[in-house]
Amino acid sequence: MPSKPVLSEADKRAVRERLRGLCEECWIAQEYKRTSIKNLCGQAAISIGTFYTLYPSKEDLFFETIETIQARLAEKVLDINRRSQSKEGFARSIKELFREYDSKPFLYNVNSPDFQSFATKLPERMTRKIKVDSFAFFEQAVQAANLTLKMERSQAYGILSALLSTAGAKETLSAACDYFAVFDCMTDTFVSSIFQ
C-alpha cells in the first residue's frame, strides 16, 4: 500500500492560509452552518484527511479564521492612524473598520443564530480569545494617531461603539438614504467632537 504524501511545514502553512481564505469567503456568502468541510476541501483541492491533519474540527478553522481577520483589521486601522496622525486619518480608519464590519456581519452580529451556533461549540478559552478588548484597541488607535481626547476615554469609546453599532441598522437606513454617506458624516462629526 503506498504511503500518504507528507506535507512539509511550508505546504501546511500554504494550505492553512488557503483554507482560511476560503472559510472567510464561505462565512460571508453562506454562513457557518452551511459551510461544510467537504466543500472547503473541494475548493482547496485537498482531501478531507488532509483537513483533519491540520484542524481537529470545522470550528478550529473558523476560530483561526476570525482571529486572522481581527488581527488583519486591527493592523489596518492602526497603520492608517500611524501614517496619518490627524483627525482625518482617524476618521478614515473608522470608516475602513465600518466597511469591513459591513462586509463581514459575523464580526459584529455575534448574537445571530448562526454565530451562536458556532460559538456554542467552542471551548471557553477560545470564546474568551475572540472577544476583542475593544476599549484597549480604541486606546491603541488614539495613541497611534497621536491625538488628544477632549472628553473621558470611556465616554469617547461609548460614542464610537454606538456609532459602529449602526451596522446593524443597514436595511432600515438603506431604504431611506445612502447608508455609507450617513455613517461617514456621523464619523466626521464624532471625530471632530472628541479630539482637540
Coordinates of C-alpha atoms in Angstrom, one line a residue:
M1 CA 0.0 0.0 0.0
P2 CA 1.5 3.4 -1.0
S3 CA 2.2 5.8 1.8
K4 CA 0.4 9.1 2.0
P5 CA 2.4 12.1 0.9
V6 CA 3.6 14.1 3.9
L7 CA 3.1 17.8 3.8
S8 CA 6.1 19.9 4.5
E9 CA 5.7 22.7 7.1
A10 CA 5.7 25.2 4.2
D11 CA 2.9 23.2 2.4
K12 CA 0.9 23.1 5.7
R13 CA 1.2 26.9 6.1
A14 CA 0.1 27.4 2.5
V15 CA -2.9 25.0 2.8
R16 CA -4.0 26.6 6.1
E17 CA -3.8 30.1 4.5
R18 CA -5.8 28.9 1.6
L19 CA -8.4 27.3 3.9
R20 CA -8.7 30.4 6.0
G21 CA -9.3 32.5 2.8
L22 CA -12.0 30.0 1.6
C23 CA -13.5 29.9 5.1
E24 CA -13.8 33.7 5.2
E25 CA -15.5 33.7 1.7
C26 CA -17.9 31.0 2.7
W27 CA -18.7 32.6 6.1
I28 CA -19.7 35.7 4.3
A29 CA -21.6 34.0 1.4
Q30 CA -23.3 31.2 3.2
E31 CA -22.6 31.5 6.9
Y32 CA -21.1 29.0 9.3
K33 CA -23.8 26.4 9.4
R34 CA -24.0 25.9 5.6
T35 CA -20.2 25.7 5.2
S36 CA -19.1 22.1 5.0
I37 CA -15.6 20.6 5.4
K38 CA -16.2 18.6 2.2
N39 CA -17.0 21.8 0.3
L40 CA -13.9 23.6 1.7
C41 CA -11.7 20.7 0.9
G42 CA -13.0 20.5 -2.7
Q43 CA -12.4 24.2 -3.2
A44 CA -8.9 23.9 -1.7
A45 CA -8.1 20.8 -3.7
I46 CA -7.2 18.7 -0.6
S47 CA -8.6 15.6 0.9
I48 CA -10.7 15.5 4.0
G49 CA -8.0 13.6 5.7
T50 CA -5.5 16.4 5.0
F51 CA -8.0 18.8 6.5
Y52 CA -8.1 16.8 9.7
T53 CA -4.3 16.7 9.9
L54 CA -4.4 20.5 10.0
Y55 CA -7.6 21.1 12.0
P56 CA -9.3 18.9 14.6
S57 CA -12.7 20.3 13.6
K58 CA -14.5 22.8 11.4
E59 CA -14.8 25.1 14.5
D60 CA -11.0 25.2 14.8
L61 CA -10.7 26.5 11.2
F62 CA -13.4 29.1 11.8
F63 CA -11.8 30.2 15.1
E64 CA -8.4 30.6 13.4
T65 CA -10.1 32.5 10.5
I66 CA -11.8 35.0 12.8
E67 CA -8.6 35.6 14.7
T68 CA -6.8 36.2 11.4
I69 CA -9.5 38.7 10.3
Q70 CA -9.4 40.5 13.6
A71 CA -5.6 40.8 13.5
R72 CA -5.6 42.0 9.9
L73 CA -8.3 44.5 10.6
A74 CA -6.6 45.8 13.8
E75 CA -3.3 46.3 11.9
K76 CA -5.1 48.1 9.1
V77 CA -6.7 50.6 11.5
L78 CA -3.5 51.1 13.4
D79 CA -1.5 51.5 10.2
I80 CA -3.8 54.2 8.9
N81 CA -3.5 56.1 12.2
R82 CA 0.3 55.8 12.3
R83 CA 0.7 57.0 8.8
S84 CA -1.8 59.9 9.0
Q85 CA -1.7 61.2 12.6
S86 CA -4.7 63.5 12.2
K87 CA -8.4 63.7 12.9
E88 CA -8.9 62.9 9.2
G89 CA -6.7 59.8 9.4
F90 CA -8.6 58.6 12.5
A91 CA -11.9 59.2 10.7
R92 CA -10.6 57.3 7.7
S93 CA -9.6 54.3 9.9
I94 CA -13.1 54.2 11.5
K95 CA -14.7 54.3 8.0
E96 CA -12.5 51.4 6.9
L97 CA -13.4 49.5 10.0
F98 CA -17.1 50.0 9.4
R99 CA -16.8 48.9 5.8
E100 CA -15.1 45.7 7.0
Y101 CA -17.9 45.1 9.5
D102 CA -20.4 45.7 6.8
S103 CA -18.8 43.1 4.5
K104 CA -18.4 40.6 7.4
P105 CA -21.5 40.7 9.6
F106 CA -20.2 37.9 11.8
L107 CA -17.6 40.4 13.1
Y108 CA -20.3 42.5 14.9
N109 CA -23.5 40.4 14.8
V110 CA -22.4 37.9 17.5
N111 CA -26.0 37.4 18.6
S112 CA -27.2 35.9 15.3
P113 CA -28.3 32.3 15.5
D114 CA -25.6 31.3 13.0
F115 CA -22.8 32.9 15.1
Q116 CA -24.2 31.5 18.3
S117 CA -24.3 28.0 16.7
F118 CA -20.5 28.4 16.1
A119 CA -19.7 30.0 19.5
T120 CA -21.5 27.3 21.5
K121 CA -19.2 24.7 20.0
L122 CA -16.1 26.5 21.1
P123 CA -14.3 25.8 24.4
E124 CA -14.5 28.7 26.9
R125 CA -10.8 29.6 26.3
M126 CA -11.5 30.1 22.6
T127 CA -14.6 32.2 23.2
R128 CA -12.7 34.5 25.5
K129 CA -9.9 34.9 23.0
I130 CA -12.2 36.1 20.1
K131 CA -13.9 38.6 22.3
V132 CA -11.7 41.5 21.3
D133 CA -10.9 44.0 24.1
S134 CA -12.4 46.9 22.1
F135 CA -11.6 49.5 24.7
A136 CA -7.9 48.7 24.7
F137 CA -7.9 48.7 20.9
F138 CA -9.6 52.1 20.9
E139 CA -6.8 53.4 23.1
Q140 CA -4.2 51.9 20.8
A141 CA -5.8 53.6 17.8
V142 CA -5.9 57.0 19.6
Q143 CA -2.3 56.6 20.6
A144 CA -1.2 55.6 17.1
A145 CA -3.0 58.7 15.8
N146 CA -1.1 60.8 18.3
L147 CA -4.3 62.7 19.2
T148 CA -5.6 64.1 22.4
L149 CA -9.2 63.5 23.6
K150 CA -11.4 66.4 24.8
M151 CA -13.5 64.0 26.9
E152 CA -13.1 61.0 29.1
R153 CA -11.8 57.9 27.2
S154 CA -14.8 55.8 28.3
Q155 CA -17.3 58.4 27.0
A156 CA -15.5 58.7 23.7
Y157 CA -15.3 54.9 23.4
G158 CA -19.0 54.6 24.2
I159 CA -19.9 57.1 21.4
L160 CA -17.7 55.2 19.0
S161 CA -19.3 51.9 20.0
A162 CA -22.8 53.4 19.4
L163 CA -21.6 54.7 16.0
L164 CA -20.3 51.3 14.9
S165 CA -23.5 49.6 16.1
T166 CA -25.3 51.3 13.3
A167 CA -24.0 48.5 11.1
G168 CA -27.0 46.5 12.4
A169 CA -29.4 49.2 11.0
K170 CA -28.2 48.8 7.4
E171 CA -31.5 47.6 6.0
T172 CA -33.5 50.4 7.7
L173 CA -31.1 53.2 6.8
S174 CA -30.5 51.9 3.2
A175 CA -34.2 52.2 2.5
A176 CA -34.2 55.9 3.1
C177 CA -30.7 57.1 2.3
D178 CA -27.1 56.3 1.3
Y179 CA -26.0 54.2 4.3
F180 CA -22.3 54.8 4.0
A181 CA -22.7 58.6 3.4
V182 CA -24.7 58.8 6.7
F183 CA -22.1 56.8 8.5
D184 CA -19.3 58.9 7.1
C185 CA -21.0 62.1 8.1
M186 CA -21.6 60.8 11.6
T187 CA -17.9 59.7 11.8
D188 CA -16.6 63.1 10.8
T189 CA -18.8 64.8 13.4
F190 CA -17.8 62.2 16.0
V191 CA -14.1 62.7 15.4
S192 CA -14.2 66.5 15.3
S193 CA -16.1 66.5 18.6
I194 CA -13.9 64.1 20.6
F195 CA -10.4 65.3 19.7
Q196 CA -8.7 68.6 20.4

